[in-house]
XYZ file of C-alpha atoms in Angstrom:
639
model
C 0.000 0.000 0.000
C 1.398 3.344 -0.963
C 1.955 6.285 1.391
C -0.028 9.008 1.996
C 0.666 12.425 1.808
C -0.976 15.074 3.251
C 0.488 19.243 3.214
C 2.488 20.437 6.346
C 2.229 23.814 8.231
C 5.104 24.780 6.149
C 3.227 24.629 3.014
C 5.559 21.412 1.990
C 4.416 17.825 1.761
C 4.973 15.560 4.400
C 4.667 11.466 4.369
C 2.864 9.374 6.351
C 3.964 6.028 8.001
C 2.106 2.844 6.286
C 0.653 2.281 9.691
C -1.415 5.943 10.275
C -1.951 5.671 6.423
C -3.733 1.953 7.264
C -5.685 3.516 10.164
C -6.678 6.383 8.053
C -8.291 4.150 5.413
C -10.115 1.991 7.933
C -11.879 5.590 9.375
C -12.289 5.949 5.898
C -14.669 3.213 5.563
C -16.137 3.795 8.905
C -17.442 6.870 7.635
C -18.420 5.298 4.466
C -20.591 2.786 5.887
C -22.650 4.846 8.088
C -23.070 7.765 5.833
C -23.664 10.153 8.462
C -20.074 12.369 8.416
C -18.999 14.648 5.796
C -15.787 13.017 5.174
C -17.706 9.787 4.581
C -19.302 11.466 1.587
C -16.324 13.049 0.268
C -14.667 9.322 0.370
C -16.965 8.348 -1.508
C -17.149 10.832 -4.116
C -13.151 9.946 -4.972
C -14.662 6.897 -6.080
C -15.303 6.887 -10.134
C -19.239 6.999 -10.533
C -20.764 3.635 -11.244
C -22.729 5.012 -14.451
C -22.588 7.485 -16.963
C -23.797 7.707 -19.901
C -22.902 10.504 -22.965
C -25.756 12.533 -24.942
C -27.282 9.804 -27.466
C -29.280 11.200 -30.131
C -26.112 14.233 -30.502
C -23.896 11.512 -30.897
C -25.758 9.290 -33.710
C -27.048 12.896 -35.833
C -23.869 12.616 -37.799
C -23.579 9.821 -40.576
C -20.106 8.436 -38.718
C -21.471 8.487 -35.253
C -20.956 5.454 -33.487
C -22.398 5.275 -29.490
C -21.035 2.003 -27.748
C -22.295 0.623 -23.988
C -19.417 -0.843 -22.130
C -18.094 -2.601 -18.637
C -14.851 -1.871 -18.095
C -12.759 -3.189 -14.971
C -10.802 -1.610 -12.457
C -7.849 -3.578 -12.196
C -4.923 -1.132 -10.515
C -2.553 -0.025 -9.445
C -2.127 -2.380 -6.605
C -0.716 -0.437 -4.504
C -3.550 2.580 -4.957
C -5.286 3.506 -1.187
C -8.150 4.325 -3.955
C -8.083 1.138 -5.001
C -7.899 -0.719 -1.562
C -10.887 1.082 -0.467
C -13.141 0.453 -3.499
C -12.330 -3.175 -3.022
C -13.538 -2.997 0.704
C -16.037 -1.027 -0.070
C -17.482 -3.792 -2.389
C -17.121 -6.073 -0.216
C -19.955 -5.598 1.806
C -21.827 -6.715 -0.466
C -25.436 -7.207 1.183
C -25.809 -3.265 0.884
C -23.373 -2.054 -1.652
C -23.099 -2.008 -5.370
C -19.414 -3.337 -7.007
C -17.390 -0.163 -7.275
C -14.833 -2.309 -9.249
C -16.022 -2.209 -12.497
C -18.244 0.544 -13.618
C -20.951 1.280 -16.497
C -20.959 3.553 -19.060
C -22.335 5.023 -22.401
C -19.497 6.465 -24.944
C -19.987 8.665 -27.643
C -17.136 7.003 -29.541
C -16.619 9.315 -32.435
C -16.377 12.156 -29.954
C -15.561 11.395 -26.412
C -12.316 9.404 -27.995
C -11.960 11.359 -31.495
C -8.716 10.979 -31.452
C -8.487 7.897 -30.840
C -9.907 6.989 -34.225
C -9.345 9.952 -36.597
C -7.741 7.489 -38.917
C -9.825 4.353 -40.607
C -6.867 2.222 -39.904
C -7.700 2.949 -36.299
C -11.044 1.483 -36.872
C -9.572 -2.010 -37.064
C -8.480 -2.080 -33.560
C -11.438 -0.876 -32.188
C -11.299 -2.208 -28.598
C -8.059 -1.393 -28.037
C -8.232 2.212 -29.210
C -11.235 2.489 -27.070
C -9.952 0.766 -24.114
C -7.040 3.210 -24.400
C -8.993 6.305 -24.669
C -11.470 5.148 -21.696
C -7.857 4.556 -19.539
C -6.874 7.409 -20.291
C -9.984 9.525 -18.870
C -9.995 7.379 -15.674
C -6.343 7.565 -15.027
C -6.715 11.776 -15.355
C -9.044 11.986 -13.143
C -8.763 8.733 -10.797
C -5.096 7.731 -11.046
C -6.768 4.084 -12.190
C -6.140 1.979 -14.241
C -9.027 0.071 -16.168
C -9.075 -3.075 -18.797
C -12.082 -2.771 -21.068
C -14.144 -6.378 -20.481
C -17.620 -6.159 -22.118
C -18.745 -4.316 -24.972
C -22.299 -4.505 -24.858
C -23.102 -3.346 -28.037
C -22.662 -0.431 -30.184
C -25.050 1.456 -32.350
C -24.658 3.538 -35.488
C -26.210 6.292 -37.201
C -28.078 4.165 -39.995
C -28.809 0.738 -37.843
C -32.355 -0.291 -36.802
C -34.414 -3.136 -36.398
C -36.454 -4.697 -39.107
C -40.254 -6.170 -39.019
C -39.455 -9.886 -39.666
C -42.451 -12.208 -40.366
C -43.141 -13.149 -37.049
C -43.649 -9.645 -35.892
C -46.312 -9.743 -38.982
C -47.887 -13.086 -37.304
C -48.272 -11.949 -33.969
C -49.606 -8.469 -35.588
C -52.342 -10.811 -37.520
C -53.200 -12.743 -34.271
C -53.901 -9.347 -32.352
C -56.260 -8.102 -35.643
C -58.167 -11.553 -34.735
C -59.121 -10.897 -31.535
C -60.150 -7.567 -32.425
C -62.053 -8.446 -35.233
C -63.947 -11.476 -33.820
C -65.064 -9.522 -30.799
C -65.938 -6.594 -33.071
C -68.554 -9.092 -34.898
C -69.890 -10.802 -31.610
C -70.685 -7.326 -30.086
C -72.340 -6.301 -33.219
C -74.026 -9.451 -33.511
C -74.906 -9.261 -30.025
C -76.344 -5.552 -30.276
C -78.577 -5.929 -33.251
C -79.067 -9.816 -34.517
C -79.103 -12.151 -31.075
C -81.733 -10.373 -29.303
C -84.255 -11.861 -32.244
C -82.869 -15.273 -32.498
C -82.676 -15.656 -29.121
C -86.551 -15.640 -28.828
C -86.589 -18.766 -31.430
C -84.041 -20.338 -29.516
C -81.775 -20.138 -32.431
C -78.780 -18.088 -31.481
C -74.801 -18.742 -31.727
C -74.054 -18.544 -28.205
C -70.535 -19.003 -29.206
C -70.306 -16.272 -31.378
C -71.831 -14.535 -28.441
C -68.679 -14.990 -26.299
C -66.744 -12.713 -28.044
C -69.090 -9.619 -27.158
C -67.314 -6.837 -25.346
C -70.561 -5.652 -24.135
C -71.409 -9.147 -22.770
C -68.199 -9.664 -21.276
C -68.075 -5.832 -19.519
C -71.203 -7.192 -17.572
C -70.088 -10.585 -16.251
C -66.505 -8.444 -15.562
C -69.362 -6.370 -13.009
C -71.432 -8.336 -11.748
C -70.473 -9.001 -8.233
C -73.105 -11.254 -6.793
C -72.748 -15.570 -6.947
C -75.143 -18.064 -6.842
C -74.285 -19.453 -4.452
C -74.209 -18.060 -0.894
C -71.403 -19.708 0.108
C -68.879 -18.582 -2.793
C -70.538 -15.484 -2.392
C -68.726 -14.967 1.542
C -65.097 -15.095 -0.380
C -66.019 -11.434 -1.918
C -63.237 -9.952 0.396
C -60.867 -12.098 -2.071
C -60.934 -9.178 -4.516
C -59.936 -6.998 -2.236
C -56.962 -9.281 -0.849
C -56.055 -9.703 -4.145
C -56.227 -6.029 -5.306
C -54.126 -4.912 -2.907
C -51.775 -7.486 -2.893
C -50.648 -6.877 -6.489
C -50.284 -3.181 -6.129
C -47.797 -3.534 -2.954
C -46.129 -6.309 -5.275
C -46.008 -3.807 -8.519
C -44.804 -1.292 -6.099
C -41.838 -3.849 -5.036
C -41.122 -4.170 -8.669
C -40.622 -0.664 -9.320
C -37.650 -0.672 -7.225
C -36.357 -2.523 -9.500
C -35.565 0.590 -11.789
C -34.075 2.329 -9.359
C -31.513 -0.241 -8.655
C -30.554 -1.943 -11.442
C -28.188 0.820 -12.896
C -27.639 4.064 -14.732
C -28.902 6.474 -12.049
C -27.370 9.616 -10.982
C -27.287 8.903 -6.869
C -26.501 5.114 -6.257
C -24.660 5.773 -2.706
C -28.849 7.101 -1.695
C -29.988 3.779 -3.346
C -27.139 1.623 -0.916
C -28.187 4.051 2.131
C -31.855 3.188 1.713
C -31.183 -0.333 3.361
C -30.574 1.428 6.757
C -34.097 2.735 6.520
C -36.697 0.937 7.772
C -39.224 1.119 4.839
C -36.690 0.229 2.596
C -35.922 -2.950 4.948
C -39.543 -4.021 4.529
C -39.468 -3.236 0.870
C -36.174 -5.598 0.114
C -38.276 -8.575 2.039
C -41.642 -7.671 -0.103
C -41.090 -10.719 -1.434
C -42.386 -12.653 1.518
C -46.445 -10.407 0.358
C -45.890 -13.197 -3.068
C -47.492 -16.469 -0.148
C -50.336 -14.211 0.488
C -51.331 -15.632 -3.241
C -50.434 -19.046 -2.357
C -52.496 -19.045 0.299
C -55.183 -17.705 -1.029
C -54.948 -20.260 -4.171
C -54.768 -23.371 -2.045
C -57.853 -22.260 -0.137
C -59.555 -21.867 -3.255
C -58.742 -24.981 -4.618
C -60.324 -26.674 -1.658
C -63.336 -24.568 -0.605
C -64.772 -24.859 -4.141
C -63.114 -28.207 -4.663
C -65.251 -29.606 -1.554
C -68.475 -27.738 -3.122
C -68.869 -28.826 -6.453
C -68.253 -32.475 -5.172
C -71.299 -32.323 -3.614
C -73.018 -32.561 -7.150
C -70.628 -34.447 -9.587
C -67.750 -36.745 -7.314
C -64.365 -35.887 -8.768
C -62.306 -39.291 -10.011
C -58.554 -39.584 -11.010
C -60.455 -39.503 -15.084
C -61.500 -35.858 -14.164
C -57.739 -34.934 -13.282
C -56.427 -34.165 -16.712
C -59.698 -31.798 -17.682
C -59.584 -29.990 -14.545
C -55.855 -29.440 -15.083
C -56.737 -28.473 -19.194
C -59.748 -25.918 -17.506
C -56.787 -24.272 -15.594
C -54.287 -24.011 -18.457
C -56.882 -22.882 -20.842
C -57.975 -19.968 -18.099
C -54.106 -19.027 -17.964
C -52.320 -19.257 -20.744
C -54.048 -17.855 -23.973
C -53.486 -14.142 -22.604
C -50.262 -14.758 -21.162
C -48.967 -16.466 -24.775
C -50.276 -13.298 -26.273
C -48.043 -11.390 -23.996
C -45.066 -13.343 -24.569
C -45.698 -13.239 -28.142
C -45.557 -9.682 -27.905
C -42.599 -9.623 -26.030
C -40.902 -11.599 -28.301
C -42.009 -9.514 -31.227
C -43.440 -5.934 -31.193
C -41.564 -5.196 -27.994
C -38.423 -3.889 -29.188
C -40.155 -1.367 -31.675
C -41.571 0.402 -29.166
C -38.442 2.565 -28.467
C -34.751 2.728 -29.395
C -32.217 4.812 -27.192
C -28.828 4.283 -25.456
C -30.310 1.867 -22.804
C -33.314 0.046 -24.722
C -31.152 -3.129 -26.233
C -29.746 -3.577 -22.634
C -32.853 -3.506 -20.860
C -35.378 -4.926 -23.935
C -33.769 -5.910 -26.872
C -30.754 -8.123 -25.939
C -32.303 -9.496 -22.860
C -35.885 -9.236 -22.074
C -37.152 -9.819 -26.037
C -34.291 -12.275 -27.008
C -35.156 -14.394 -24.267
C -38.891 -14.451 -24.935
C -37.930 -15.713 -28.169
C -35.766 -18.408 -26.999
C -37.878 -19.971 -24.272
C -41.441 -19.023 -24.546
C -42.211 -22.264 -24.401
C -41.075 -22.814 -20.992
C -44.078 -20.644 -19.888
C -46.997 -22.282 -21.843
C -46.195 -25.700 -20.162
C -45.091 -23.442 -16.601
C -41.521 -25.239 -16.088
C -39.812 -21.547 -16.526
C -39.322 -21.156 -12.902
C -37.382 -24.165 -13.200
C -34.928 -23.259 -15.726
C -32.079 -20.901 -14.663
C -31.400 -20.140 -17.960
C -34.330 -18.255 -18.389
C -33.515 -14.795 -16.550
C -34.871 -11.923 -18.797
C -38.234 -13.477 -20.034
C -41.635 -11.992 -17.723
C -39.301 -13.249 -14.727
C -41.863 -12.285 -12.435
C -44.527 -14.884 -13.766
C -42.250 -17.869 -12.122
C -45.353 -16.969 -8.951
C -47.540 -18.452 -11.987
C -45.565 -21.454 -12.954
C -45.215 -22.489 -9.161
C -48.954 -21.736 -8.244
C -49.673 -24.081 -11.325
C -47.318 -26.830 -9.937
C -49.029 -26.693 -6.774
C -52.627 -26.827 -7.687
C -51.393 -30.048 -9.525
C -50.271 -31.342 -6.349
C -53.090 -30.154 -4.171
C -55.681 -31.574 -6.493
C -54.414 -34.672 -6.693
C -54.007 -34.947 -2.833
C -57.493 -34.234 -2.447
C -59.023 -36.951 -5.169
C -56.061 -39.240 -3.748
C -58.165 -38.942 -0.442
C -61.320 -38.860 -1.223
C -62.720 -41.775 0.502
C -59.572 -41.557 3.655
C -56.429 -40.631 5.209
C -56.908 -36.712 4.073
C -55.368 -35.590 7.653
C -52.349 -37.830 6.938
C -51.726 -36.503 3.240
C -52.041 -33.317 4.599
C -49.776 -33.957 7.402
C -47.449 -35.334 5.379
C -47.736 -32.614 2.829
C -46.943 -29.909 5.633
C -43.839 -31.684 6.680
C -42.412 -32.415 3.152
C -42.814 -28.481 2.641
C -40.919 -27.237 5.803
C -37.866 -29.577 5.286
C -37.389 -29.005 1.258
C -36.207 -25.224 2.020
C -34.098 -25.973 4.706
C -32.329 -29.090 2.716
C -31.577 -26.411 -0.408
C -29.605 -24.364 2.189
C -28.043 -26.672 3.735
C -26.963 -28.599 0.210
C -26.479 -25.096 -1.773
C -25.408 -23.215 1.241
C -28.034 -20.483 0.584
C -28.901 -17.614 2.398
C -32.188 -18.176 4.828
C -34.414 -15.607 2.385
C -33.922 -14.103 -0.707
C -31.622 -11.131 0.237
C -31.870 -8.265 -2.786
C -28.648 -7.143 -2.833
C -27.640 -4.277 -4.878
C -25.802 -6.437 -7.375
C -29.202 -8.197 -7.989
C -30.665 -5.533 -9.629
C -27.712 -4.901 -11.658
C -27.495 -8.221 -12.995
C -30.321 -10.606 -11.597
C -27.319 -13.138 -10.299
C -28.788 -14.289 -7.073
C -28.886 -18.162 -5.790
C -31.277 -17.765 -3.137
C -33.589 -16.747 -6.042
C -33.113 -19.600 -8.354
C -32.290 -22.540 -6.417
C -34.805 -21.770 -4.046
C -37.338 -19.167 -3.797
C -39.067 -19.592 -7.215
C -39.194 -22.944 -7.275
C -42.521 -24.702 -7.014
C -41.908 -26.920 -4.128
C -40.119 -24.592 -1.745
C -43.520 -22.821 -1.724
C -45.610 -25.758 -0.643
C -46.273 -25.043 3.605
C -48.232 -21.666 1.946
C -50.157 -23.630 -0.262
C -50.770 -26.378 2.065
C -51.726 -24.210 4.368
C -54.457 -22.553 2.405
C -55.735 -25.958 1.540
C -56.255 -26.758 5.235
C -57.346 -23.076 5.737
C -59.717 -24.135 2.951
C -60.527 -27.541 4.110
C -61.577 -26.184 7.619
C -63.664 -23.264 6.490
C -65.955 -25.800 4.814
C -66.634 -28.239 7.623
C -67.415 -25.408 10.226
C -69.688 -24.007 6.927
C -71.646 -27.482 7.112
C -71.920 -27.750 11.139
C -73.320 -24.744 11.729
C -70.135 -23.219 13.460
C -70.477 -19.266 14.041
C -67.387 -16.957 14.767
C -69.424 -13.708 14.132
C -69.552 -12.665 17.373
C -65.563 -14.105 18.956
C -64.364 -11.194 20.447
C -60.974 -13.396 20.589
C -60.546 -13.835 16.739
C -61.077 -10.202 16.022
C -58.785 -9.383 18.131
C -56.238 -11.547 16.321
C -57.481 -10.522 12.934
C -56.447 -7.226 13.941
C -52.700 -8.758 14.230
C -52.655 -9.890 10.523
C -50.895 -6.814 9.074
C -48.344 -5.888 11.898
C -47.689 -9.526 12.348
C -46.880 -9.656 8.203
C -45.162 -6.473 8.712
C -42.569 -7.761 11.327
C -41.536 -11.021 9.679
C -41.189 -9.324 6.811
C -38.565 -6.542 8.718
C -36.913 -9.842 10.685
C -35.489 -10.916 7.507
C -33.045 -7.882 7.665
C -30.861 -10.090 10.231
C -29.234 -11.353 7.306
C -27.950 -8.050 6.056
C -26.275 -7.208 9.305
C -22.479 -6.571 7.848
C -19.857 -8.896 9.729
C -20.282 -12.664 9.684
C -22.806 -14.824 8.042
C -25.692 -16.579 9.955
C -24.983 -19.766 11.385
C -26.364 -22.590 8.978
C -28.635 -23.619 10.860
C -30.922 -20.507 11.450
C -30.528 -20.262 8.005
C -31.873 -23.498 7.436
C -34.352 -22.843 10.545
C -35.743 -19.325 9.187
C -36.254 -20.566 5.556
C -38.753 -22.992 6.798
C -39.922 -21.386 9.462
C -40.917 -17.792 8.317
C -42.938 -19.729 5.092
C -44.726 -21.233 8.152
C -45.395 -18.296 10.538
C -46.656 -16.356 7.585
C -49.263 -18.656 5.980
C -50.560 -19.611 9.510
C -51.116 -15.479 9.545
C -52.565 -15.188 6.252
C -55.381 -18.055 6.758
C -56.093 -17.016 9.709
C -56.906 -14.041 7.944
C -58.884 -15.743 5.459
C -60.663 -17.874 8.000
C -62.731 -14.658 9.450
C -63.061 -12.938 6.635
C -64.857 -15.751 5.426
C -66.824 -16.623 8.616
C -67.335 -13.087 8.839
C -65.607 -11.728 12.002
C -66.876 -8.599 12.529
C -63.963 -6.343 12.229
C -64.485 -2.983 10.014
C -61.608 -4.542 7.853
C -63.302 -7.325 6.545
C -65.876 -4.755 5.387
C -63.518 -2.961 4.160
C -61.804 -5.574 1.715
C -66.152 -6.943 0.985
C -66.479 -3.188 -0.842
C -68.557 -3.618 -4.329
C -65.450 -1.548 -5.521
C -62.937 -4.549 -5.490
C -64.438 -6.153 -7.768
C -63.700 -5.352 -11.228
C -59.734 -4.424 -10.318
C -59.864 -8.315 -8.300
C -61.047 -9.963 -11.614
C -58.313 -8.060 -13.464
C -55.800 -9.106 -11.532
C -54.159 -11.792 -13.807
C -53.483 -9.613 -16.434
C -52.383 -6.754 -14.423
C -49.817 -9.054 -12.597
C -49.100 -10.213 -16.131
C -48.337 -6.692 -17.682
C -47.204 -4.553 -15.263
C -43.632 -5.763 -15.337
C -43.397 -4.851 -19.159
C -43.901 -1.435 -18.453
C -40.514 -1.488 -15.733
C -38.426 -3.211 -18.731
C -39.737 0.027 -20.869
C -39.111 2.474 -18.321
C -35.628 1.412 -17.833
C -34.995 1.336 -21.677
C -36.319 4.753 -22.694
C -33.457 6.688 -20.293
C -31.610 8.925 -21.708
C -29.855 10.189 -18.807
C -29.311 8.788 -15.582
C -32.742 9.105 -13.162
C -32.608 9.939 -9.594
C -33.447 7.293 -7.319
C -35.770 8.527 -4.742
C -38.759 7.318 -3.231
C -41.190 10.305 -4.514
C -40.206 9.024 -8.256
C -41.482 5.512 -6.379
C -44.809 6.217 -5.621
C -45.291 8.314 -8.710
C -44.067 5.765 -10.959
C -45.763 3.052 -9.185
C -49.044 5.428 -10.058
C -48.400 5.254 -13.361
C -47.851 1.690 -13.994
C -50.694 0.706 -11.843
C -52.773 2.452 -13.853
C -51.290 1.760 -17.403
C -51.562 -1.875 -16.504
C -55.389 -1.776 -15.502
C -56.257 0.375 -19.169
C -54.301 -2.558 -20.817
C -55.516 -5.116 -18.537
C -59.477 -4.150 -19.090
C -58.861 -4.366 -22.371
C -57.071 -7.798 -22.482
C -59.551 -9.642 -20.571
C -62.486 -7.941 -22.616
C -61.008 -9.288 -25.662
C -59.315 -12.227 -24.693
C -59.649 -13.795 -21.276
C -63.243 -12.992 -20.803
C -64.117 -14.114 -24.776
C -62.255 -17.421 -24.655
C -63.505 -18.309 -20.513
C -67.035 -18.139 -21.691
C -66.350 -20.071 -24.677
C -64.469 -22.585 -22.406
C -67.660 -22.340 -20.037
C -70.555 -22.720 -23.341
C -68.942 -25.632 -24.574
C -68.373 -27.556 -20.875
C -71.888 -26.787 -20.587
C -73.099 -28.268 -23.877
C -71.366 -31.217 -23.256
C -72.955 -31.769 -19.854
C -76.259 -31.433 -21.400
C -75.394 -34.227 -24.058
């Protein structure tokens, strides 16, 4: 480690021993890591910034301009204190970017002119680049840097070309338009007459919009018993706004913003603490799906006994409700989606990652094995919830005709056990951390293990689901005896628990981004089963008197008329929504500000984006193609 030198009181320059200039450096990073002292800011502004990125559209006016997005390395010199304390900096890794190597976007043809004034430069384009980028960093930094990645570069004249695909997914859109065009029409003005003969196409009729629009409202079931799970809607609703609003952190960390030292502060906060362990909100779904399952499972048995012959239809029912909207998104993803905008940042963020893998491995998502394959990072990552909920109603299904007759408590028991140990094993096998911690780097460069070994897969999300299914199960048989927890003082007062009780297991995971040494294995291994547990038991407990109608001014809350229509958009809002971050971080220009006001606001705007697109989705698609689903199950019932 070099020395440092600092000025005397004669004006001269005096040099310190290695050992104050080692104790320096360590205050250094003291002050660095709790951001509260003025020197610990101006350490860290003698750190290069992370990102930059040079004016695009003034770069590419000119016929020669050439605009390149790079990663380039700091590698030295070794014996640089700046160096040193970028390196420890980094290392703390559950709250701080990787100073090391940094980010940027070059206007080639004038940042580095003269580096290639000459077309025999041109050949050696790296190098002359990496030469003219060392040179800028060493001027200012004293660093030295070794050019590893060239993302890609862009020219004055490139652009992307509509192939035939683009024209195939265009023609499937113009469908679905057209088709519901005719039903409405035929609806409005020709089914009214036939349908007093008895003589109309009530397929045709599926496709009306204005049809559709009215089962989309109407909020009262049948059934009095499937009418007591109204407060679902508003669960639901909810639910996948605090989950979009998760997601939109995602812009602000994953790179090219103007303040990343705020974005690395904001995990001392405590809303940002309960933010980075939002994930934990994704079992309220689980829960809610395996209650589902077995509430209406136990209900329609009543009329038509399920057999292991009515597996495979029930199972086609469910993929035919999923996936024909959610192909159409991928298809558009894979096609139309990089048209939509061009700038410095739109092939990183669309083109080269988001839309090329679409087109590689769509077809992991129409069967639901994507959140099984780790190869698969770009494409609708967010949708691995939907592969795993599909995995598990496979599972919970067949438990429940497997034990139709006997030994349901010992499945379930079973069931419960298998799901607590499977977590614990991956940590203990793939020495994982005890949640999914969201590290800076993540959003950089979506490398996390906890992630893909473990939290998206299906079966390390079973104790939520089997939870709900005994949530479910239990709901049913006090239904049938008569059992009345209206008027339990006791359970309202627990019900009242739910969200603080969510609240602080979701801020206990932040033991694990204490700096200094890693958890012990085994409370790893302990928490990972244990807080999948704690929180289901909290959730259908929740469920369980809203249902049975505990007479809290919450449940009437979540029962309001007005949760509705956004709960049966859901789907395709939780489908969308994440399209709109990938766009958002494409379009930049210049680096954005990462603040919590630009949050909320953005997390406005996408919420409300992704209800316009998701009203008209299900009003053209889902809604269309359920009812014709629905018409023909019916038909053949009749025959």
């Amino acid at each position: 480690m070099g020395r440092a030198v600092v000025p005397t009181r004669a004006g001269s320059q005096g040099v310190l021993p290695p050992e104050v200039t080692q104790i320096i450096i360590f205050a250094d990073l003291i002050f660095l890591h709790d951001g509260l002292s003025h020197r610990g800011k101006s350490t860290y502004e003698r750190m290069p910034p992370l990102f930059d990125l040079d004016e695009y559209e003034f770069c590419l006016n000119g016929d020669r301009g050439i605009y390149c997005l790079v990663r380039m390395d700091l590698v030295g010199p070794d014996d640089s204190d700046l160096i040193q304390l970028i390196r420890d900096y980094s290392a703390v890794t559950t709250k701080h970017y990787n100073h090391s190597y940094l980010e940027r976007g070059i206007c080639v043809t004038r940042t580095c002119r003269k580096y290639f004034e000459y077309e025999q430069n041109v050949s050696d384009f790296d190098a002359n680049l990496e030469a003219c980028l060392n040179e800028t960093i060493y001027k200012d930094y004293e660093l030295k840097i070794n050019l590893t990645k060239i993302y890609y570069c862009k020219k004055h004249e490139d652009g992307i070309q509509i192939d035939s695909y683009d024209w195939i997914v265009f023609g499937i859109f113009g469908f679905f338009v057209a088709i519901n065009a005719i039903g409405t029409v035929y609806h409005q003005f020709v089914y009214r007459r036939e349908e007093e003969k008895n003589i109309g196409n009530k397929y045709l009729l599926c496709f009306s919009i204005k049809r559709n629009w009215g089962w989309l409202i109407q909020s009262e079931p049948k059934d009095p018993r499937i009418r007591r799970l109204k407060g679902f809607y508003g669960v639901r609703t909810i639910t996948n706004v605090l989950i979009i609003f998760a997601h939109i952190i995602t812009i602000l960390g994953n790179g090219f913003v103007a303040n990343p030292r705020d974005f690395e502060e904001a995990y001392d906060h405590l809303l940002y603490q309960m933010i980075f362990n939002g994930v934990m909100v994704v079992h309220v779904f689980f829960c809610i799906s395996g209650f589902l399952l077995v509430y209406n499972f136990l209900i329609r048995v009543e009329k038509l006994p399920a057999t292991w012959a009515s597996i495979p239809f029930v199972m086609f029912l469910r993929w035919w409700r999923l996936t024909p909207v959610y192909a159409l998104i991928i298809a558009f993803n894979s096609t139309w989606m990089r048209h939509l905008s061009s700038g410095p940042l739109w092939d990183h963020y669309v083109t080269n990652s988001f839309v090329r893998d679409c087109r590689r491995y769509w077809w992991q998502h129409l069967i639901y094995i994507n959140n099984y394959m780790t190869e698969n990072k770009f494409c609708a990552l967010h949708t691995w919830h939907v592969a795993s909920d599909t995995q598990l109603f496979f599972i919970g299904l067949v438990a429940y005709v497997l034990t139709m007759k006997r030994g349901r408590k010992i499945v379930m028991i079973l069931l419960l056990i298998t799901s607590l140990i499977l977590p614990s094993l991956h940590v203990w096998f793939q020495d994982l951390d005890g949640i999914m911690i969201l590290m800076p780097e993540f959003f950089r460069t979506l490398n996390n293990d906890s992630f893909y070994l473990m939290c998206k897969l299906g079966h390390n999300n079973l104790v939520s689901y089997t939870v709900g299914m005994a949530s479910g199960n239990l709901v049913y048989n006090w239904q049938k005896r008569g059992v009345d927890i209206s008027k339990n003082k006791v359970f309202a007062k627990f019900l009242w628990l739910v969200i603080p009780a969510i609240a602080l297991i979701m801020y206990s995971g932040q033991m694990f981004y204490i700096e200094g040494p890693r958890a012990s294995v085994f409370l790893r291994m302990a928490y990972a089963s244990l807080h999948r547990l704690i929180i289901a038991v909290i959730i259908a407990g929740g469920l369980i008197g809203m249902v049975m109608k505990s007479p809290i001014i919450l449940r009437n809350i979540l029962e309001w008329k007005g949760w509705v229509l956004p709960g049966r958009l859901t789907y395709c809002v939780y489908l969308i929504h994440f399209n709109f971050i990938h766009i958002i971080s494409g379009i930049k220009i210049t680096l954005n500000q990462a603040a919590m006001f630009n949050m909320f606001i953005t997390t406005a705007g996408v919420t409300c984006l992704s209800y316009i697109l998701a009203l008209l989705l299900f009003l053209l698609v889902e809604g269309p193609l359920n009812n014709l689903m629905k018409t023909w199950t019916d038909s053949v019932k009749k025959e």
